[in-house]
XYZ file of C-alpha atoms in Angstrom:
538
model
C -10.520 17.940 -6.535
C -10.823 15.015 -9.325
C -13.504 15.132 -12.091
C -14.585 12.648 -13.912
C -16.323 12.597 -17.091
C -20.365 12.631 -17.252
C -4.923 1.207 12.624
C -4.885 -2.136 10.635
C -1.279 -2.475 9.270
C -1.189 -3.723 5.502
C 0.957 -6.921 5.348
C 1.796 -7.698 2.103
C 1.997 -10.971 0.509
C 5.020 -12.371 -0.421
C 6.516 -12.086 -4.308
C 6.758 -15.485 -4.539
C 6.322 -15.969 -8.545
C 5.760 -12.946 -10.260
C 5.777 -15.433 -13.550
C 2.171 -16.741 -12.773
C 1.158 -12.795 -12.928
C 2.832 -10.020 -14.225
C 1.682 -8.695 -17.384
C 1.563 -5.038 -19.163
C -1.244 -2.703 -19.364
C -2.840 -4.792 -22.789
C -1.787 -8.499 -21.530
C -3.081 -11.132 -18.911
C -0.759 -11.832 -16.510
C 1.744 -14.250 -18.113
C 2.619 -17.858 -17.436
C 6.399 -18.879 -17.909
C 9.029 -20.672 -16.374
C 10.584 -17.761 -14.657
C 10.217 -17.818 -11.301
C 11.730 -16.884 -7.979
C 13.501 -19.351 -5.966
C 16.356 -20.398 -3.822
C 19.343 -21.543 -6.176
C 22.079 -23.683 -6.008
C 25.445 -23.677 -8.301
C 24.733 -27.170 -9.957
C 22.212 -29.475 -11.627
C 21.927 -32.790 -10.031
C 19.618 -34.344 -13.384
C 21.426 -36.566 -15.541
C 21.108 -35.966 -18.888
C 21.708 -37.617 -21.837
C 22.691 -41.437 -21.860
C 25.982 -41.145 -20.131
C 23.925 -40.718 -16.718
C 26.084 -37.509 -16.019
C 25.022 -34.930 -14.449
C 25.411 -31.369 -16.659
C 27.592 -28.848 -14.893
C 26.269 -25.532 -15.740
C 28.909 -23.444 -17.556
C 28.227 -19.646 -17.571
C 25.715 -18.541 -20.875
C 27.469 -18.950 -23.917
C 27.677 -17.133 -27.599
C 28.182 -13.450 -26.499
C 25.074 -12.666 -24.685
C 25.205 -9.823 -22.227
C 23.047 -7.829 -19.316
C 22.691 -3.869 -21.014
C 20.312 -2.754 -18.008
C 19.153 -4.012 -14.082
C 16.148 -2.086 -13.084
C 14.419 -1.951 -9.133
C 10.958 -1.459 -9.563
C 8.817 -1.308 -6.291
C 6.563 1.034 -8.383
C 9.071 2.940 -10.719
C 11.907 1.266 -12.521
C 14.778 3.035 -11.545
C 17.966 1.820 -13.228
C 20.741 0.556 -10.941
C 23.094 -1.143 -13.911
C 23.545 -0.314 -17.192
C 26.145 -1.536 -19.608
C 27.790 -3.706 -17.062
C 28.702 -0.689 -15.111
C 26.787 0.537 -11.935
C 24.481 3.327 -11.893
C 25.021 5.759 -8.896
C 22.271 8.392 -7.495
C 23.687 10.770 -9.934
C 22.080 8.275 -12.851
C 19.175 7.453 -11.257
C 15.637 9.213 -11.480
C 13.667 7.883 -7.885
C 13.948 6.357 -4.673
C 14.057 2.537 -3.876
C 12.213 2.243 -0.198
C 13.428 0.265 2.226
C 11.636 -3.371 3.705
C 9.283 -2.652 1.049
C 8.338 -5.957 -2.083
C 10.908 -5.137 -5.536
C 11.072 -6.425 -8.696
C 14.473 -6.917 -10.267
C 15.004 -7.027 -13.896
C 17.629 -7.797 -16.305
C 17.311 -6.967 -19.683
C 20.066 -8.887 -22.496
C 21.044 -8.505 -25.779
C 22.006 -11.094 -28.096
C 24.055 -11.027 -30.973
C 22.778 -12.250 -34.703
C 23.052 -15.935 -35.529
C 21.679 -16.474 -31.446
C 20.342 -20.020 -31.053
C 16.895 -19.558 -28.467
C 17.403 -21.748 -25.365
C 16.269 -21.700 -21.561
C 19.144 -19.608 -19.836
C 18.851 -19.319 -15.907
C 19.783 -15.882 -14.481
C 21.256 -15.937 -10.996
C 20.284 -12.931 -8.622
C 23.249 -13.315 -5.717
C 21.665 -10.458 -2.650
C 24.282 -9.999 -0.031
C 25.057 -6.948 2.895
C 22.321 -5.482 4.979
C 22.042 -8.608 6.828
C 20.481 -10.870 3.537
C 22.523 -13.686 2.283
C 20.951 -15.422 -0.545
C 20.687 -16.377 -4.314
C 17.350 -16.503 -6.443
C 17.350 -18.441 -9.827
C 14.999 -17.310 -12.930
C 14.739 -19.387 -15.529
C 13.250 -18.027 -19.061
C 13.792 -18.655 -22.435
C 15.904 -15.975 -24.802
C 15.256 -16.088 -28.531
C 15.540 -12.344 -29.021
C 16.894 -8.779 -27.174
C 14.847 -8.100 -23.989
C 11.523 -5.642 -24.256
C 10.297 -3.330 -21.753
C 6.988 -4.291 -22.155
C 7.632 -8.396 -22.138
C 8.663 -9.489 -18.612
C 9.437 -12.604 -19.974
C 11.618 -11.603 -22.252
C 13.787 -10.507 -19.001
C 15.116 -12.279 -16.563
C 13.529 -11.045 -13.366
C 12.849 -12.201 -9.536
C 10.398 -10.960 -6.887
C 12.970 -9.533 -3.581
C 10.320 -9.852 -0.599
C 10.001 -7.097 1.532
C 12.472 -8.048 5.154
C 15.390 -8.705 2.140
C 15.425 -4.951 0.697
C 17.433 -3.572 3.325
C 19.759 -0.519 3.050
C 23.325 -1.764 2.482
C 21.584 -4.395 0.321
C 24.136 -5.654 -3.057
C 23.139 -7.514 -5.495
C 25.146 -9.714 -8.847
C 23.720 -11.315 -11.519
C 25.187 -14.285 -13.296
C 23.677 -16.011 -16.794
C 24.137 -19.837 -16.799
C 23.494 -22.557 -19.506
C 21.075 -24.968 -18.487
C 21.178 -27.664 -20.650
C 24.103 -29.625 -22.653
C 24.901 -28.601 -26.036
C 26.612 -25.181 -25.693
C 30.226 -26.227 -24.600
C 31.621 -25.478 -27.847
C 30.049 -22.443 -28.189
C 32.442 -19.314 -27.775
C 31.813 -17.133 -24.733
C 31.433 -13.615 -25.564
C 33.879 -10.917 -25.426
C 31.731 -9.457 -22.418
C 31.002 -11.874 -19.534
C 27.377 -12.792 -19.042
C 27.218 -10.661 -15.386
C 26.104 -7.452 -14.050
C 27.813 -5.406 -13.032
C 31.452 -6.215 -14.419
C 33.240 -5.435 -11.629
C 31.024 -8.217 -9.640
C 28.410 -6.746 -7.193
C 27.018 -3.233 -6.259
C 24.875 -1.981 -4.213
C 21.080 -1.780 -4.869
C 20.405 1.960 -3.679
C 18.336 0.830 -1.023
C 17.485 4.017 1.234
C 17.680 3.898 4.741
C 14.602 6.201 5.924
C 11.729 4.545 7.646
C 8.788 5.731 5.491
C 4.918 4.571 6.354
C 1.541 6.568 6.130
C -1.304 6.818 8.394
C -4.352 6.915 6.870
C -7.869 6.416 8.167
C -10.760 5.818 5.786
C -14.638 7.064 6.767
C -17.835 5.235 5.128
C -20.658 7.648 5.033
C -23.979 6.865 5.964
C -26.110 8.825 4.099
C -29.966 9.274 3.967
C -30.906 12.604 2.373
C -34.244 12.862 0.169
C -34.872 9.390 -1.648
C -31.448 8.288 -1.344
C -30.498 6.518 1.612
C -26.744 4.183 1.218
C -24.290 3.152 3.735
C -20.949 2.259 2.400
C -19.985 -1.209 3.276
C -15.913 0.037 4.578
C -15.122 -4.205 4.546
C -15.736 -3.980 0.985
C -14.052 -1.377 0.144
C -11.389 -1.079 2.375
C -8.725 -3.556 1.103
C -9.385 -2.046 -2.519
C -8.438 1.689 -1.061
C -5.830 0.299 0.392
C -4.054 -1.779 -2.019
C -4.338 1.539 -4.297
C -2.797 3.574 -2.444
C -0.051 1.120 -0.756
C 1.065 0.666 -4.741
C 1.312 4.125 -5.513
C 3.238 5.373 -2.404
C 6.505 4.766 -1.480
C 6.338 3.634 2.013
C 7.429 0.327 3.745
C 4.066 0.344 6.065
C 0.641 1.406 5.522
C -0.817 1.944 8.354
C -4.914 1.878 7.267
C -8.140 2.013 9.341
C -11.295 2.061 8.332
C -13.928 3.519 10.931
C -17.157 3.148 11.654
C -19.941 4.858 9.420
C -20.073 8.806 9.783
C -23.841 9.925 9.272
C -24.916 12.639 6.826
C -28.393 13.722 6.175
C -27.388 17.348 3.617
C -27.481 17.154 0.089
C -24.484 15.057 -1.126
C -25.734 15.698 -5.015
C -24.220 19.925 -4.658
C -20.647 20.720 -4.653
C -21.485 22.786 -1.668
C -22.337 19.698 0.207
C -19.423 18.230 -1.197
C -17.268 20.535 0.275
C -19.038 20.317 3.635
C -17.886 17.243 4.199
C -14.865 17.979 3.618
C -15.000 19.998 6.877
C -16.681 17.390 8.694
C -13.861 14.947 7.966
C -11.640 17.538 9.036
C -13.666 18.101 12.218
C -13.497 14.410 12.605
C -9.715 13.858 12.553
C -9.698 16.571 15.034
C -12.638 15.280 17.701
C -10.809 11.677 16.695
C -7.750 13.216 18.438
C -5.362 12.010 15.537
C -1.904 12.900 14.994
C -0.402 15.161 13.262
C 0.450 12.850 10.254
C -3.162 11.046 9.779
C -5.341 11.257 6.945
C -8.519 11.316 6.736
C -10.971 10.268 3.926
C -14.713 10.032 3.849
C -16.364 8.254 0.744
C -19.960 8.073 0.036
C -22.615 6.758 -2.453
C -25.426 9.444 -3.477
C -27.204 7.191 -5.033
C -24.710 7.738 -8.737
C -26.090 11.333 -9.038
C -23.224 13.166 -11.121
C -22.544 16.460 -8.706
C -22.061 19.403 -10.626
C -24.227 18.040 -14.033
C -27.174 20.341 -12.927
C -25.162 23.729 -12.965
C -23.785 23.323 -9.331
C -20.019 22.510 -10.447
C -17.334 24.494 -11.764
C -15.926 22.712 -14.589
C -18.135 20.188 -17.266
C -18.235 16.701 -16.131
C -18.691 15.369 -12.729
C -16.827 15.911 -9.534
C -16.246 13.048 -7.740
C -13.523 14.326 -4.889
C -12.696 16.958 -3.239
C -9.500 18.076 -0.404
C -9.418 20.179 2.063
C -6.331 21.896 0.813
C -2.586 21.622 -1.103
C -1.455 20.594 2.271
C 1.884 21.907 3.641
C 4.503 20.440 5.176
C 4.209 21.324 8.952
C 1.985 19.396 12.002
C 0.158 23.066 12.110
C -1.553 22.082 8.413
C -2.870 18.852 10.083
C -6.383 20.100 9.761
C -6.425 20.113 6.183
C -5.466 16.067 6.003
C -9.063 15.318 5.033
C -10.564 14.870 1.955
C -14.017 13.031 0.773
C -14.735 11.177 -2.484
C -17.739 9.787 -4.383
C -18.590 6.072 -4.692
C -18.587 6.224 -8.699
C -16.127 5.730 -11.869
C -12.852 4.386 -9.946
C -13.014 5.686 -6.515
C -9.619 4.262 -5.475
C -8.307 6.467 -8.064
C -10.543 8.937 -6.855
C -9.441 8.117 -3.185
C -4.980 8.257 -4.281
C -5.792 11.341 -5.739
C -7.477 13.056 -3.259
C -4.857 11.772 -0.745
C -2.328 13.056 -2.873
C -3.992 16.837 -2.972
C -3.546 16.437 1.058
C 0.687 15.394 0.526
C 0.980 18.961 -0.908
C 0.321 17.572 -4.400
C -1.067 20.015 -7.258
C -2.728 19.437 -10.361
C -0.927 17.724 -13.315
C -1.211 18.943 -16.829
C -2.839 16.184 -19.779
C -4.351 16.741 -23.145
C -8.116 17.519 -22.923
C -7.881 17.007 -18.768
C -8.942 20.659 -18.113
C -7.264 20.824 -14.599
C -6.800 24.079 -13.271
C -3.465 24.791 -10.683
C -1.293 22.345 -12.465
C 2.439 21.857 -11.175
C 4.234 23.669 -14.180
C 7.632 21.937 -13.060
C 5.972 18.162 -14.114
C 8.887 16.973 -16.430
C 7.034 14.122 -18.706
C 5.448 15.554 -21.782
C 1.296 15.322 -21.639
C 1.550 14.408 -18.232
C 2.872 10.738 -19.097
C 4.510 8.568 -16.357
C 7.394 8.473 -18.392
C 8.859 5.118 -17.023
C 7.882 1.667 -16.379
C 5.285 1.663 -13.315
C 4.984 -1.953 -11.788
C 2.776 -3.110 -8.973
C 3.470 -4.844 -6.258
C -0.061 -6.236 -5.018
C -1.174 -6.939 -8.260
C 1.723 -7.457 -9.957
C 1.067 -5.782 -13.414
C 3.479 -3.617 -14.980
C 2.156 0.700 -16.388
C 3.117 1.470 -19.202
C 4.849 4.568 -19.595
C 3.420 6.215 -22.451
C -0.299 5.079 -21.822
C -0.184 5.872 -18.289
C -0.789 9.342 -16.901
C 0.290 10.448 -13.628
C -2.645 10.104 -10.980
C -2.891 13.833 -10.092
C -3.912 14.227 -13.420
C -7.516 14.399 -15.115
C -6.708 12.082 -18.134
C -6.468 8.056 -17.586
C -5.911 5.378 -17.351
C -3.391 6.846 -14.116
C -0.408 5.448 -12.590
C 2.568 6.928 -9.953
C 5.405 8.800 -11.647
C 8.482 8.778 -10.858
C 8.643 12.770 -10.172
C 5.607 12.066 -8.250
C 7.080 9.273 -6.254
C 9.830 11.216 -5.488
C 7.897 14.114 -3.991
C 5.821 11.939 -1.638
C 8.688 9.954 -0.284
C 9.957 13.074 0.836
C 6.316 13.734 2.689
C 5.952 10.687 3.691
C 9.967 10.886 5.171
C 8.998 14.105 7.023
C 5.787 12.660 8.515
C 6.734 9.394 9.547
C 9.689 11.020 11.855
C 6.707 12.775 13.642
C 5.925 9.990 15.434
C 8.397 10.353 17.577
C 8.024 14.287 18.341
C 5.360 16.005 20.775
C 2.360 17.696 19.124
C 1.617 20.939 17.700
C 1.735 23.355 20.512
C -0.059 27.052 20.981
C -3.327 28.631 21.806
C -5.379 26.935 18.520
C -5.971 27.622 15.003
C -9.661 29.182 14.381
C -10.301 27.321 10.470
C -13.010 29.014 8.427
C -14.366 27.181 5.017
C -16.654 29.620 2.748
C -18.621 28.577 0.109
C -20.672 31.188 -1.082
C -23.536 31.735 1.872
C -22.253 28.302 3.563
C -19.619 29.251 6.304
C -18.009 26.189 8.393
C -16.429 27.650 11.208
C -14.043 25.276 13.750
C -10.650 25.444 15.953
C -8.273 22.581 16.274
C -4.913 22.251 17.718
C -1.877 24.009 16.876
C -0.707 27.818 15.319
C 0.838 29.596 12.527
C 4.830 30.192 12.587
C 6.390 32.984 12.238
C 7.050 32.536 8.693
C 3.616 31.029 7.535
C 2.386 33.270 4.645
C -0.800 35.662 5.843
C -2.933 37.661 3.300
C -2.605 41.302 3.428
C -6.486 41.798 2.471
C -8.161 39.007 4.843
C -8.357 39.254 9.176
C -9.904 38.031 12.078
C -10.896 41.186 14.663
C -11.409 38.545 17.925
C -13.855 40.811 19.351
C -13.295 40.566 23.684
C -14.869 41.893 26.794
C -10.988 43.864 27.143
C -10.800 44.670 23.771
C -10.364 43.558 19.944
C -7.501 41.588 18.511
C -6.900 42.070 14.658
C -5.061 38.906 13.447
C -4.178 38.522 9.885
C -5.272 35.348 8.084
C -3.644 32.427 6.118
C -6.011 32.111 3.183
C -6.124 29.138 0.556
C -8.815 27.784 -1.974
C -9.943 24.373 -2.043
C -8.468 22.816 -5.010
C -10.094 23.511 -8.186
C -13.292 24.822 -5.796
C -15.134 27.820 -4.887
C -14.726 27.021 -0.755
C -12.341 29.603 0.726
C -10.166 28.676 3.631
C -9.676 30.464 6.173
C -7.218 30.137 9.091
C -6.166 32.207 11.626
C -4.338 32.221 15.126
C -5.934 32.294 18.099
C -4.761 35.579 20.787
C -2.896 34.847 23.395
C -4.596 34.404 26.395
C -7.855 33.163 24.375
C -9.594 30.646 26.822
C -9.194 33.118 29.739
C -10.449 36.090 28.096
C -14.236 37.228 27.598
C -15.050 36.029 23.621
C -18.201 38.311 22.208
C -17.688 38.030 18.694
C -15.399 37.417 15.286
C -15.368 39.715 12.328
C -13.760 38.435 9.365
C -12.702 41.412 7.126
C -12.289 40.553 3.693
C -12.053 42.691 0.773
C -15.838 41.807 -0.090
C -16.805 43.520 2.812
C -17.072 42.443 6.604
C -18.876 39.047 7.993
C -20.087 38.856 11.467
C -19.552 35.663 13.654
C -21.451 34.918 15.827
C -19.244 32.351 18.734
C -22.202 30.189 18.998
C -21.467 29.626 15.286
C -17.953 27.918 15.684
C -17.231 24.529 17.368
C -14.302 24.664 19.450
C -12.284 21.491 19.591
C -8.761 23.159 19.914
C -8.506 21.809 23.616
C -9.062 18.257 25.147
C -11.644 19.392 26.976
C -13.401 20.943 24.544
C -13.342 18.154 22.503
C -14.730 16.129 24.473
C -17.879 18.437 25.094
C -18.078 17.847 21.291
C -18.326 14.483 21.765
């Protein structure tokens, strides 16, 4: 859950000039003479008044390339000190087919006369032959936070291919430097001439389908416009997850007439967008969001929440990594604040993400093994819609409470992974078994459902929480899988159907819990865990 204080396939433009727009978290995006484009070896301008054209000689008076960074939402360092940087030196993942920023950083030495410079990016292997010029002006060392001040070039998407190398040259561009010494260090990267980029070879994409809620409950009635919103969710969450694809749909409006303004309503939808996903018939990997407008009321500032402040999202679950957890891809957000931050962090909650730890954030069920002090991003974030870099000492890491939020790298890491696993389920047959029965508690509010799918052998079951299936020939005890909401009161509860269940004689559920024992009533529960069934639904 986030608090706040009181299939259409995403095709991304190309980084043509990231000059005309890249900027840090203080700056407007920038306007240089960098840019991105096709090079060739010479200048065909005469200059001067001999009418000869200047021959570029390589960049004079001992200038030299300390760092190359990839940045397609992390820098991650693939040169340093002319040398290449291996995995063993690196700190994240570079996608594949996916829009990167290159940078090269320089030093130059005291007594360095300013001039333009142009840095040549040469891209070979992985089926890309090309070279891309940038042209800036160096009066001083590079800075992190001045793109500028690097040299740097926009790689679009079908050139970041696995296998991909790349070699960077420094040129003069103007007469007037031929007596100038070269440096003891050529002006290249790497030294030994070209290296690979890192690119990994995984296909990685996310499924995600997004749910407007029309809602009419007392006064308030507000039906989310999903056009609107839509390409602002999505470019969000396309920045701040590694994948190549995004593959995004927004549905048509889901209707709600309960309280949205309660926490208990809150997590009720939850359920319903988890019901959804399942009467939908998704797969496996699919997430599902529902967002909604109550009308700005702050849920939770009338005594209903948990925590001070508002609470403006909610998951169904930590989600785990198996096609059996598919029910708890669903989470549900509040139109209000930043709901695409709102709507990545929810999403994240349902890639197995926990809580991260910031100064005053008050998150409970943070991930002790976060490495960045104060939950800081800890390295250069850059994105690749917008085109602006994060800062990575004023940016916290989006499963946190503090802000403004960005993607670490740890956190980057973690979802490629998820997103890895998931993606090579499209290929594979669904969850099989007799169903999952899914219970969500919130104090006198039970939500009970079945969906596709079982427990393994290994899944963890509580040792104080069961199902008795009550049958015409008899009672099954099955012990539960139990889980709380994150950061809420709503218990989950799921639990294996018995073999044999559609054939057998169903009179009643009993969930035994160390509170005491709760009838069920099978009227109570919808059962969607067959085709058929789902349908009826319907």
């Amino acid at each position: 859950m986030l608090l706040r204080p009181t299939l259409r396939t995403l095709i991304l433009a190309p980084m043509v000039c990231l000059g005309l727009a890249c900027s840090d978290d203080n700056t407007p995006g920038v306007s240089g003479t960098a840019g991105n484009t096709d090079s060739g070896s010479t200048s065909d301008e005469p200059t001067g008044t001999t009418g000869v054209a200047f021959e570029p000689i390589p960049a004079r008076g001992g200038i030299v390339i300390n760092r190359v960074e990839a940045n397609s939402g992390v820098a991650v360092p693939i040169g340093r000190d002319g040398e290449w940087v291996d995995g063993s030196g690196r700190n994240a993942y570079i996608p594949a087919r996916r829009d990167t920023l290159i940078r090269a950083y320089v030093d130059v030495p005291d007594g360095w006369v300013g001039r333009e410079l142009e840095g040549r990016l040469r891209l070979t292997g992985g089926g890309v032959d090309k070279e891309l010029s940038s042209k800036i002006f160096v009066e001083a060392d590079s800075r992190d936070s001045g793109i500028e001040s690097t040299f740097y070039w926009g790689l679009v998407a079908e050139d970041v291919q696995p296998g991909l190398e790349y070699s960077i040259t420094l040129w003069e561009t103007a007469p007037g430097q031929e007596d100038t010494p070269a440096g003891e260090v050529p002006p290249q990267a790497p030294l030994s001439g070209s290296a690979l980029v890192g690119v990994e070879a995984a296909s990685v994409k996310m499924r995600v389908v997004l749910v407007p809620i029309d809602y009419s409950f007392g006064d308030c009635n507000a039906v989310i416009d999903g056009a609107k919103w839509g390409p602002i969710f999505e470019e969000a969450l396309y920045q701040q997850n590694p994948v190549e694809e995004l593959e995004f749909l927004v549905r048509e409006p889901f209707k709600v007439t309960y309280d949205l303004t309660s926490f208990s309503g809150l997590s009720n939808l939850v359920s319903d967008m988890s019901e959804l996903r399942t009467v939908d018939g998704a797969d496996p990997n699919v997430y599902y969001y529902g967002f909604f407008d109550n009308c700005g009321e702050c849920i939770g500032s009338s005594g209903d929440g948990f925590m001070s402040g508002c609470t403006v999202g909610l998951a169904a679950d930590i989600t785990g990594p198996d096609m059996n957890d598919a029910w708890a891809r669903a989470s549900a957000g509040q139109l209000i604040g930043a709901p695409e931050d709102t709507f990545v962090h929810e999403i994240g909650h349902t890639q197995g993400r926990r809580h991260i730890e910031c100064p005053g954030g008050g998150a409970a069920g943070v991930d002790p093994s976060y490495p960045h002090d104060n939950g800081k991003i800890g390295v250069w974030g850059f994105g690749i819609r917008d085109y602006r870099l994060r800062h990575p000492s004023t940016n916290t890491d989006y499963m946190s409470y503090c802000g403004p939020t960005w993607v670490s790298d740890w956190q980057w890491n973690a979802t490629y992974n998820r997103a890895k696993l998931l993606t090579s389920w499209d290929s594979s047959a669904a969850p099989q078994g007799e169903g999952l029965l899914i219970g969500a508690i919130d104090g006198d509010q039970q939500r009970w459902w079945t969906v596709p799918g079982t427990l393994g052998a290994d899944a963890p079951r509580s040792a104080t929480h069961s199902v008795d299936f009550v049958f015409a020939d008899g009672t099954d005890p099955v012990a539960a899988k139990i889980s709380l909401r994150p950061e809420g009161d709503t218990l989950n509860v799921v639990a294996p159907l018995p073999a044999g269940f559609d054939a057998r004689e169903l009179q009643g559920l009993v969930l035994r819990a160390p509170e005491g024992a709760t009838q069920v009533k099978p009227d109570a529960v919808r059962w969607l865990h067959r085709p058929e069934r789902i349908k009826a639904a319907n």
